Coordinates of C-alpha atoms in Angstrom, one line a residue:
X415 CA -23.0 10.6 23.6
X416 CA -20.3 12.0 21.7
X417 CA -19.4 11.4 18.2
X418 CA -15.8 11.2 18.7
X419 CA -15.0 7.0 18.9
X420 CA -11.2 7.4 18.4
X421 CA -9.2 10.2 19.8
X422 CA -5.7 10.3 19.8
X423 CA -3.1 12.4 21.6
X424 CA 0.5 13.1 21.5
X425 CA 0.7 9.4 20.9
X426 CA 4.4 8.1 20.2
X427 CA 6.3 4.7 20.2
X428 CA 9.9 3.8 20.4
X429 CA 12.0 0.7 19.6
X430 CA 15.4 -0.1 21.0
X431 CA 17.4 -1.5 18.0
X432 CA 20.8 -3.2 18.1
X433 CA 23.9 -2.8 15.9
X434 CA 26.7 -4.9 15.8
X435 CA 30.1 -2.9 15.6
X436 CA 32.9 -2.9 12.9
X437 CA 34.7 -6.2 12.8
X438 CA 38.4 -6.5 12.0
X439 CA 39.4 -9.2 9.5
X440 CA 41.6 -11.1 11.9
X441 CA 41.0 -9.8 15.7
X442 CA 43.1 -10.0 18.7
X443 CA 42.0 -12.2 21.3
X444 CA 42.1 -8.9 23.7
X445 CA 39.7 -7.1 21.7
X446 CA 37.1 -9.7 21.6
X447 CA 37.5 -10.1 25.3
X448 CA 37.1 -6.6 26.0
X449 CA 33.9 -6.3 23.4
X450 CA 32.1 -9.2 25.1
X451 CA 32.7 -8.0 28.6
X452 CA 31.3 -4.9 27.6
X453 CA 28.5 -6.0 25.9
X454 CA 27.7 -8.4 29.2
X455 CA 27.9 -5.3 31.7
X456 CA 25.4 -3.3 29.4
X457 CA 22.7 -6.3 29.6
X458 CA 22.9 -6.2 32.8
X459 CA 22.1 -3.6 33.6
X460 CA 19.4 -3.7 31.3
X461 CA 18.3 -7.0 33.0
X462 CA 18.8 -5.3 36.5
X463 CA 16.6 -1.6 35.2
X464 CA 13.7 -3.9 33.8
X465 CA 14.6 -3.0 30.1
X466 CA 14.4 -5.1 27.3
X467 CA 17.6 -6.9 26.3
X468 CA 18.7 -5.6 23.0
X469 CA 21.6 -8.0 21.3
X470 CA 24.7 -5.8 19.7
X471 CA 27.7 -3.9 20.4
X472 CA 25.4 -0.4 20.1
X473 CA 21.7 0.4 20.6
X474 CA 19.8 2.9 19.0
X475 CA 16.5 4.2 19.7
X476 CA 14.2 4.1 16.9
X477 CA 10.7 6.3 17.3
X478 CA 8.3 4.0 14.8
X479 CA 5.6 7.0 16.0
X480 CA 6.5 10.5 17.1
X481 CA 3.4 12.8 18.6
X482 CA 0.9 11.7 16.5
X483 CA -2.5 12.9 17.2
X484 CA -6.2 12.6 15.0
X485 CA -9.5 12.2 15.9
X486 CA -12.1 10.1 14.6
X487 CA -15.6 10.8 14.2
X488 CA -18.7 7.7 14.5
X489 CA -19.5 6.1 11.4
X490 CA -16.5 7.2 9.3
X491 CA -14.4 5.3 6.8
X492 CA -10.3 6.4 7.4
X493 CA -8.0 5.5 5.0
X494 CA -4.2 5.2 6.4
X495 CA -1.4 5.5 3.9
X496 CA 1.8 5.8 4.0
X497 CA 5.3 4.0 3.0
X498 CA 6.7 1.1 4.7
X499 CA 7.6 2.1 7.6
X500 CA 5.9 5.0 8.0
X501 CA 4.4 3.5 11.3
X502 CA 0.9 2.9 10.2
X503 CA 0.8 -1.6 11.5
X504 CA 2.2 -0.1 14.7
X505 CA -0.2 2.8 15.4
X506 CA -3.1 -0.1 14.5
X507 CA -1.3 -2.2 17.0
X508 CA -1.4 0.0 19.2
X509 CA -5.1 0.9 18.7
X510 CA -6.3 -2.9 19.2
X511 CA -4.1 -3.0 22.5
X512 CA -1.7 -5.2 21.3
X513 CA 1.1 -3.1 21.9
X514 CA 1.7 -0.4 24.4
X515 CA 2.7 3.2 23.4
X516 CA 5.6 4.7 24.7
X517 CA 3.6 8.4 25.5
X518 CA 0.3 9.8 25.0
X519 CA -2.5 8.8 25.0
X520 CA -5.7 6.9 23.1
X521 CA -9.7 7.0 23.7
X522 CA -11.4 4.6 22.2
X523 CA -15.6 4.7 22.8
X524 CA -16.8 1.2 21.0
X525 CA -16.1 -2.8 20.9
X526 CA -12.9 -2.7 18.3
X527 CA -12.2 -5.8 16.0
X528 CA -9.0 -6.0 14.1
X529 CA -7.8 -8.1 11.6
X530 CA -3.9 -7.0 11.1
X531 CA -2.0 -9.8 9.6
X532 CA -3.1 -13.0 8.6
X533 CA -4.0 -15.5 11.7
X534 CA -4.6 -12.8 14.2
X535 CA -6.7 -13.9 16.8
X536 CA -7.3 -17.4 15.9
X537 CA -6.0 -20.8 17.9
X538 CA -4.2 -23.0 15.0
X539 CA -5.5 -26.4 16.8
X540 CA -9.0 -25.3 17.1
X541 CA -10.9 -25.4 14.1
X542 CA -12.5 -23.1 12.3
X543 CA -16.6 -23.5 13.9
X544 CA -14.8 -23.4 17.3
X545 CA -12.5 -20.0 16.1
X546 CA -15.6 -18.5 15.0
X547 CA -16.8 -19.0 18.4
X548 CA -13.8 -17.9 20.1
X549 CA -13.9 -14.6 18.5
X550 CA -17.2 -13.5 19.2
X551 CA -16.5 -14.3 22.7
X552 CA -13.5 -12.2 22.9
X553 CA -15.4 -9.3 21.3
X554 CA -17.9 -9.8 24.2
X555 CA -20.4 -11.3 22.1
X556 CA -23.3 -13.5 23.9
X557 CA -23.1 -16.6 22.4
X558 CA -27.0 -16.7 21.1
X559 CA -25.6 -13.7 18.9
X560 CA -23.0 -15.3 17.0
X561 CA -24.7 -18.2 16.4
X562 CA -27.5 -16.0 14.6
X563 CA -24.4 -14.5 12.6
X564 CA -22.8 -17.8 12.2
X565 CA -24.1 -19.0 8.8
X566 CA -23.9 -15.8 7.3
X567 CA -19.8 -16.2 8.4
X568 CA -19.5 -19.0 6.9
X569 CA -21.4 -17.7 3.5
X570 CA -19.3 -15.0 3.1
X571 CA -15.8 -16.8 4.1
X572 CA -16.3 -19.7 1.5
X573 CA -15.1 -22.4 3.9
X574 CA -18.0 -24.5 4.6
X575 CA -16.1 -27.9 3.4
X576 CA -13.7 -27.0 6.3
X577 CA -15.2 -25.6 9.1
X578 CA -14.4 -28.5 11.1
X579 CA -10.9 -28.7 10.0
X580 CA -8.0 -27.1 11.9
X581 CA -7.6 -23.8 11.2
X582 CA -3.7 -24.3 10.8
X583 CA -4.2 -26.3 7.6
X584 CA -5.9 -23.5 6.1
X585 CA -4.1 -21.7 3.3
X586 CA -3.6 -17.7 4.3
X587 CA -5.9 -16.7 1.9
X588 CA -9.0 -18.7 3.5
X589 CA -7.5 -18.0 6.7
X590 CA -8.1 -14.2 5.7
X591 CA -11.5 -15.2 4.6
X592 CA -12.3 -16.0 7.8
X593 CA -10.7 -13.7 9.6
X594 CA -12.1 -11.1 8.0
X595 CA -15.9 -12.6 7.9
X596 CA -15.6 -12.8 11.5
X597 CA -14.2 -9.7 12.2
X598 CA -17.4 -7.9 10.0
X599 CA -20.0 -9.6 10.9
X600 CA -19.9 -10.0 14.6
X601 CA -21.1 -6.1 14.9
X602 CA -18.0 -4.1 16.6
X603 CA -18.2 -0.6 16.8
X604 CA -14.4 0.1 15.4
X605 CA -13.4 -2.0 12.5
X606 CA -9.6 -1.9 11.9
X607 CA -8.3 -3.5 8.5
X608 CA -5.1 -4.1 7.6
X609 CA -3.1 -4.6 4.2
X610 CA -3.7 -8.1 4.6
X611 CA -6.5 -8.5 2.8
X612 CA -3.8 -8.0 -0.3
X613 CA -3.7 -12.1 0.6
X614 CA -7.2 -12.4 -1.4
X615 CA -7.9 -12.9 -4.5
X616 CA -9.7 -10.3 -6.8
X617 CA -13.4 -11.3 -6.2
X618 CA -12.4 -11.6 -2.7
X619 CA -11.2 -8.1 -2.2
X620 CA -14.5 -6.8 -4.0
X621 CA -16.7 -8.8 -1.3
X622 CA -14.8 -7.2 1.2
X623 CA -14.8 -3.7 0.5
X624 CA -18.7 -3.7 -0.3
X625 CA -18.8 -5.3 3.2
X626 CA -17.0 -2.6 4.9
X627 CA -19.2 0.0 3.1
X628 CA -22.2 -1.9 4.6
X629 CA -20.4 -1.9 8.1
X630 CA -19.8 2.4 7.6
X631 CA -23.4 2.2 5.8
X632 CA -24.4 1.0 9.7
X633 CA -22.9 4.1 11.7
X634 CA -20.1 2.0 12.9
X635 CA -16.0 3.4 11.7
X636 CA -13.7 2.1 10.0
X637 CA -9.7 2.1 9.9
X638 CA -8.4 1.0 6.6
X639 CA -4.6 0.5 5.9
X640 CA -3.9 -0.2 2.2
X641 CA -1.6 0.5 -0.6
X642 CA -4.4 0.1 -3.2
X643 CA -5.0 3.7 -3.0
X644 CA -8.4 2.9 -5.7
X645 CA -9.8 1.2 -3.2
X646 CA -9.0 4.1 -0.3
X647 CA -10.5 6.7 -2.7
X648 CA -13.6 4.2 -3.1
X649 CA -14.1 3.5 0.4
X650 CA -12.6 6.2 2.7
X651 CA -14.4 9.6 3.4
X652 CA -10.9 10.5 5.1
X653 CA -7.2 9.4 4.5
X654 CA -4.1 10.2 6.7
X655 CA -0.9 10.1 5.5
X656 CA 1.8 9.1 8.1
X657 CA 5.4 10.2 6.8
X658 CA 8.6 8.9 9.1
X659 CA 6.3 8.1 12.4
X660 CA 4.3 11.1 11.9
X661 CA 0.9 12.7 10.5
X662 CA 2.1 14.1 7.7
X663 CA -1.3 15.2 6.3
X664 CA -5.0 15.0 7.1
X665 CA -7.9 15.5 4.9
X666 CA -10.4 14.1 2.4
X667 CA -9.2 10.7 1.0
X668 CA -8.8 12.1 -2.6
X669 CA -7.0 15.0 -1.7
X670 CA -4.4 12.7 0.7
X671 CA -3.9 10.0 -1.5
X672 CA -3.1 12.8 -4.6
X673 CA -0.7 14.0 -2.7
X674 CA 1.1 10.6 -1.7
X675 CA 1.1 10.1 -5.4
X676 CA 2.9 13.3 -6.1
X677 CA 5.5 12.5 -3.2
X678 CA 6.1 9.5 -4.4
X679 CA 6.8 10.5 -8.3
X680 CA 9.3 13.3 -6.8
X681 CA 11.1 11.1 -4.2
X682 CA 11.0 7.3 -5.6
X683 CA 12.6 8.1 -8.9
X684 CA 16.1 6.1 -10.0
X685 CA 17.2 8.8 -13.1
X686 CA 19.6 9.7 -15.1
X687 CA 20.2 12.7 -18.0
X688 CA 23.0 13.4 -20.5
X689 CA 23.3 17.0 -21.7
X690 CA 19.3 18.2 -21.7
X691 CA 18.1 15.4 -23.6
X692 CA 15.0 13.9 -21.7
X693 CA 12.0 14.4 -20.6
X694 CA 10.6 17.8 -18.8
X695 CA 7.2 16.1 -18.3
X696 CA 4.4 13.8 -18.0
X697 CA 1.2 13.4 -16.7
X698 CA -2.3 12.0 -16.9
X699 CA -4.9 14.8 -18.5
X700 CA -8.6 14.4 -19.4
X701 CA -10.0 15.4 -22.0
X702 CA -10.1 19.1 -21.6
X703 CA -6.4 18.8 -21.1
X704 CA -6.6 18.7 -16.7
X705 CA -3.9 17.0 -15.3
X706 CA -5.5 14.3 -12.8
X707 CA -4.3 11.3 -11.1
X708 CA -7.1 9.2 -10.8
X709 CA -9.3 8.4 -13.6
X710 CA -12.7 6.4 -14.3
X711 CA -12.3 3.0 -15.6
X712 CA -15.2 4.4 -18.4
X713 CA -13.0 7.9 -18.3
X714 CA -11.1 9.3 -21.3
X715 CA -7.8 10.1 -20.2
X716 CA -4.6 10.7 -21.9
X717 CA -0.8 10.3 -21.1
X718 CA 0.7 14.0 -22.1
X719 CA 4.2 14.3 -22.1
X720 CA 6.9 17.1 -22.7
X721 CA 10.5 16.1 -24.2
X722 CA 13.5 17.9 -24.9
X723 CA 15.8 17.0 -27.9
X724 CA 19.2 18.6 -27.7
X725 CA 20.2 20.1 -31.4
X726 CA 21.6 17.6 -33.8
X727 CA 20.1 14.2 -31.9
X728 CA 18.4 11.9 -33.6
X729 CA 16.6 10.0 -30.5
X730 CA 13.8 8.6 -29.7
X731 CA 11.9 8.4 -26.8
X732 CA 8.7 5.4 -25.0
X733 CA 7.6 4.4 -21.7
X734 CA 6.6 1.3 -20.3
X735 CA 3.2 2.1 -17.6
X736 CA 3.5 -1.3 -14.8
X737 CA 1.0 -2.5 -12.5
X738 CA 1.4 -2.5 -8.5
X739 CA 3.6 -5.7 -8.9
X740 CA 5.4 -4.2 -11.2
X741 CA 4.1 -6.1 -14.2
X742 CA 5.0 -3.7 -16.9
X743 CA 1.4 -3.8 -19.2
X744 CA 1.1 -1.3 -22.2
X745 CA 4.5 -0.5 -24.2
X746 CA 4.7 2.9 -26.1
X747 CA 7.7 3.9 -28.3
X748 CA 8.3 6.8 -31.4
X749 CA 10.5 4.1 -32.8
X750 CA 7.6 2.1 -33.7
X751 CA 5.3 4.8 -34.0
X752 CA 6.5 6.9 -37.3
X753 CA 7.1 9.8 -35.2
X754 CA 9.3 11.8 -36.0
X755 CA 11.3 14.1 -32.5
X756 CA 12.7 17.8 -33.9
X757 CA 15.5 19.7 -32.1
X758 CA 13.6 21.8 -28.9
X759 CA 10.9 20.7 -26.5
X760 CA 8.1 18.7 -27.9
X761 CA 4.4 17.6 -26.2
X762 CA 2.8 14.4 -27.2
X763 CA 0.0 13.0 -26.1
X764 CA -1.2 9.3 -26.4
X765 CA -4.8 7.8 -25.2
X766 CA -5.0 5.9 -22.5
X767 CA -6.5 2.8 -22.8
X768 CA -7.6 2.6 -18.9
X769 CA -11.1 0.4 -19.8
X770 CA -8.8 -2.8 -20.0
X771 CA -6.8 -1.8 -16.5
X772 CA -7.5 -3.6 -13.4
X773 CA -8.7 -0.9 -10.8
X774 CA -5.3 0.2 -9.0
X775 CA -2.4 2.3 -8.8
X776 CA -0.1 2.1 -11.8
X777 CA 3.4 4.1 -13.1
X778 CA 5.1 5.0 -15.5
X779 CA 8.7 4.2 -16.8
X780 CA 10.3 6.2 -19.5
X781 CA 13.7 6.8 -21.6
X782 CA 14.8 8.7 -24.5
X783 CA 17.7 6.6 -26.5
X784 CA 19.4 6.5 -30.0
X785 CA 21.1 3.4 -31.3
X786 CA 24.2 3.4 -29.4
X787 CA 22.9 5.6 -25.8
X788 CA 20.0 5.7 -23.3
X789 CA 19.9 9.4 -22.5
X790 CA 17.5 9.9 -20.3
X791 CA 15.7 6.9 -17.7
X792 CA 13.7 7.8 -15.0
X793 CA 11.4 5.0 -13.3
X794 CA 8.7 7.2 -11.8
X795 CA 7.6 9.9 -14.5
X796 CA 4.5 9.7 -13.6
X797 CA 1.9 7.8 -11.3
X798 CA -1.5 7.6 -11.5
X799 CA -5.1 5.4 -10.2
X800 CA -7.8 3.6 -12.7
X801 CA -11.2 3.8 -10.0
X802 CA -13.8 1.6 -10.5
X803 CA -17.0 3.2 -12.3
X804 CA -20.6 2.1 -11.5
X805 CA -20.6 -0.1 -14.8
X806 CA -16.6 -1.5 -14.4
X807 CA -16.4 -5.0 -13.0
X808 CA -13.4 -6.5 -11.6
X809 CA -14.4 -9.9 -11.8
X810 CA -13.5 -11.5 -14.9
X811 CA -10.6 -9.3 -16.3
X812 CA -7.3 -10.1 -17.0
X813 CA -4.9 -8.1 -14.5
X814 CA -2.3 -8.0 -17.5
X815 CA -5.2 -6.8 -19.9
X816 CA -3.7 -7.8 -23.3
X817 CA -0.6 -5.6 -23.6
X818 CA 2.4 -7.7 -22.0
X819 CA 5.1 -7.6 -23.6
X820 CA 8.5 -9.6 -22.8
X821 CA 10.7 -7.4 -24.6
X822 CA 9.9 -3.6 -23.7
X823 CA 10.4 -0.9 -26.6
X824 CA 10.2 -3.4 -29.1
X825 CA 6.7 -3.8 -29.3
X826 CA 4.2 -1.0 -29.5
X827 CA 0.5 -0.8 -28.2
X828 CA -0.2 2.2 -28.5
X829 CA 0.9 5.5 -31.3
X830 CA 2.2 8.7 -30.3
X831 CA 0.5 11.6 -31.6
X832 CA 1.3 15.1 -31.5
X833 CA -0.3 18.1 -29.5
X834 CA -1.1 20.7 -32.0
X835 CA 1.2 23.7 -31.1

């Protein structure tokens, strides 16, 4: 038996996407008569040609994927990143035959269970016993099976009070619960997860991630979508990045998600400079002065930046490093500091304090100012990953740490001290 469960080829899918045309301010009855009739003939023939029926003066045809092709190899974990969207919900879509692809082609060897958005595959008026039950037989499981898997579902999804309760009273996040119990524990040979389990809490998300290791653990493959690129790293023995519809890279999940990183830092920035005043630099180094982008929760790690102080300024320069919900944690500033920035290009480097982060992706925000000017801004300087270590445990820690501060620049965490030149 081959190896390969999930082969993909040349797969691509289009949308048909309306657009309504310029309106005039005050138009002639002529003109409305003329755009209706118009838009009326073009349904039509839509109607008449078996197309869908696409509301709006113009359509446009939008390629979500465009020749995308990967293969996937038994028992191992893929991490899929990408923006939003890049066209990673449709190509799982399309891989738990939910939707149909436009071209190419997919081979899929194995029983696949997908959990892609919260309340996929449950019945709202059936409770949750009789959902759990429905599933299985969906995934083609004999019915003696799932009920020697059905306490262990219910263990791990936390909703014994209401298993006999309709499963449209459920909040989403023991919906998910659920879902997602269900979907791992009912033994299918292709497990594909989407962001959605961003709807649990913290403890949650740890449950679920050591499940899905035990599911890889068991030969059987995983896909993984997520944003929480900690958790990819943790996981996933491959990533793919999808860029615009298509595979932009391939390779081991460190090496993709470093690169999204770095992609990210060079296109998502909103910036500004006056004159050369600003920063030249920043990034994460260890200890032996390596930049990295992903450190050990028990790692030391530093924030190194380069700045450049046009002759005759007397500025001074901070950052502000924010969580994934753009919660802005640990405030650094010079003003506050007693540092003191000379005329020319100056490195600084400031210690990382990454034991009291949550595991996840984080950035960093910086400007260089004087009393009366902001110089320099530039919301993406730098982006970087705290990973879990054996000893780090989520549960229990504060996902704001104890930095938070309501008025940034004015408060200071952290000192800046100088590289020795």
């Amino acid at each position: 038996m081959s190896d390969t469960v999930i082969s993909v080829e040349n797969l691509s899918k289009s949308y048909f996407i309306g657009h309504g045309g310029p309106r005039e301010k005050n138009p002639m009855l002529r003109d409305m008569i003329v755009r209706h009739a118009r838009n009326y003939a073009r349904k039509a023939i839509d109607m008449a040609r078996g197309r869908q029926i696409i509301q709006g003066d113009s359509v446009e045809e939008f390629w979500a994927l465009k020749d995308v092709a990967f293969e996937v190899k038994r028992g191992e974990v893929v991490g899929i990143i990408g923006r939003n969207g890049a066209g990673k919900s449709t190509l799982l879509k399309i891989l738990s035959r939910i939707t149909e692809p436009t071209s190419g082609r997919i081979v899929l060897n194995g029983r696949v269970a997908s959990l892609l958005e919260v309340g996929t595959g449950f019945h709202p008026e059936l409770t949750g016993r009789e959902n759990i039950f429905l599933n299985g037989a969906i995934l083609g499981m004999p019915r003696a099976d799932i009920k020697r898997k059905f306490d262990e579902i219910v263990d791990f999804a936390g909703v014994e009070k209401f298993l006999d309760t309709p499963v449209k009273r459920y909040s989403s996040g023991m919906y998910v619960r659920l879902a997602f119990a269900v979907a791992a524990h009912l033994e299918p040979e292709i497990l594909i997860i989407d962001e959605v389990l961003a709807v649990g809490d913290a403890e949650f998300q740890k449950k679920c991630l050591g499940k899905m290791k035990d599911v890889a653990g068991q030969g059987r493959t995983v896909l993984f979508v997520s944003h929480n690129l900690a958790a990819v790293r943790q996981l996933c023995s491959k990533g793919l990045m999808l860029v615009n519809g298509k595979v932009a890279m391939i390779d081991t999940a460190s090496k993709v998600a470093d690169q999204y990183l770095q992609d990210m830092v060079e296109s998502r920035s909103d910036r500004f400079r006056v004159n050369d005043t600003g920063y030249t630099g920043m990034c994460l180094v260890n200890s032996e002065e390596v930049p990295i982008t992903a450190v050990f929760a028990d790692q030391e790690a530093y924030v190194k930046i380069e700045v450049m102080i046009s002759s005759g300024m007397n500025v001074h320069c901070g950052f502000t490093i924010f969580d994934q919900r753009d919660v802005p944690l640990v405030l650094c500033a010079s003003e506050y500091g007693g540092v003191v920035l000379n005329d020319g290009k100056q490195t600084f480097r400031i210690r990382l304090q990454n034991e009291l982060l949550q595991p996840g992706t984080y950035r960093i925000e910086g400007a260089v100012w004087d009393k009366d000017h902001v110089y320099h801004q530039d919301d993406y300087l730098c982006q970087f990953q705290i990973i879990p270590s054996a000893s780090h445990e989520m549960h229990g820690r504060s996902s704001s740490a104890q930095f938070v501060s309501r008025e940034p620049w004015l408060q200071t965490s952290h000192h800046l001290a100088q590289v020795p030149q």
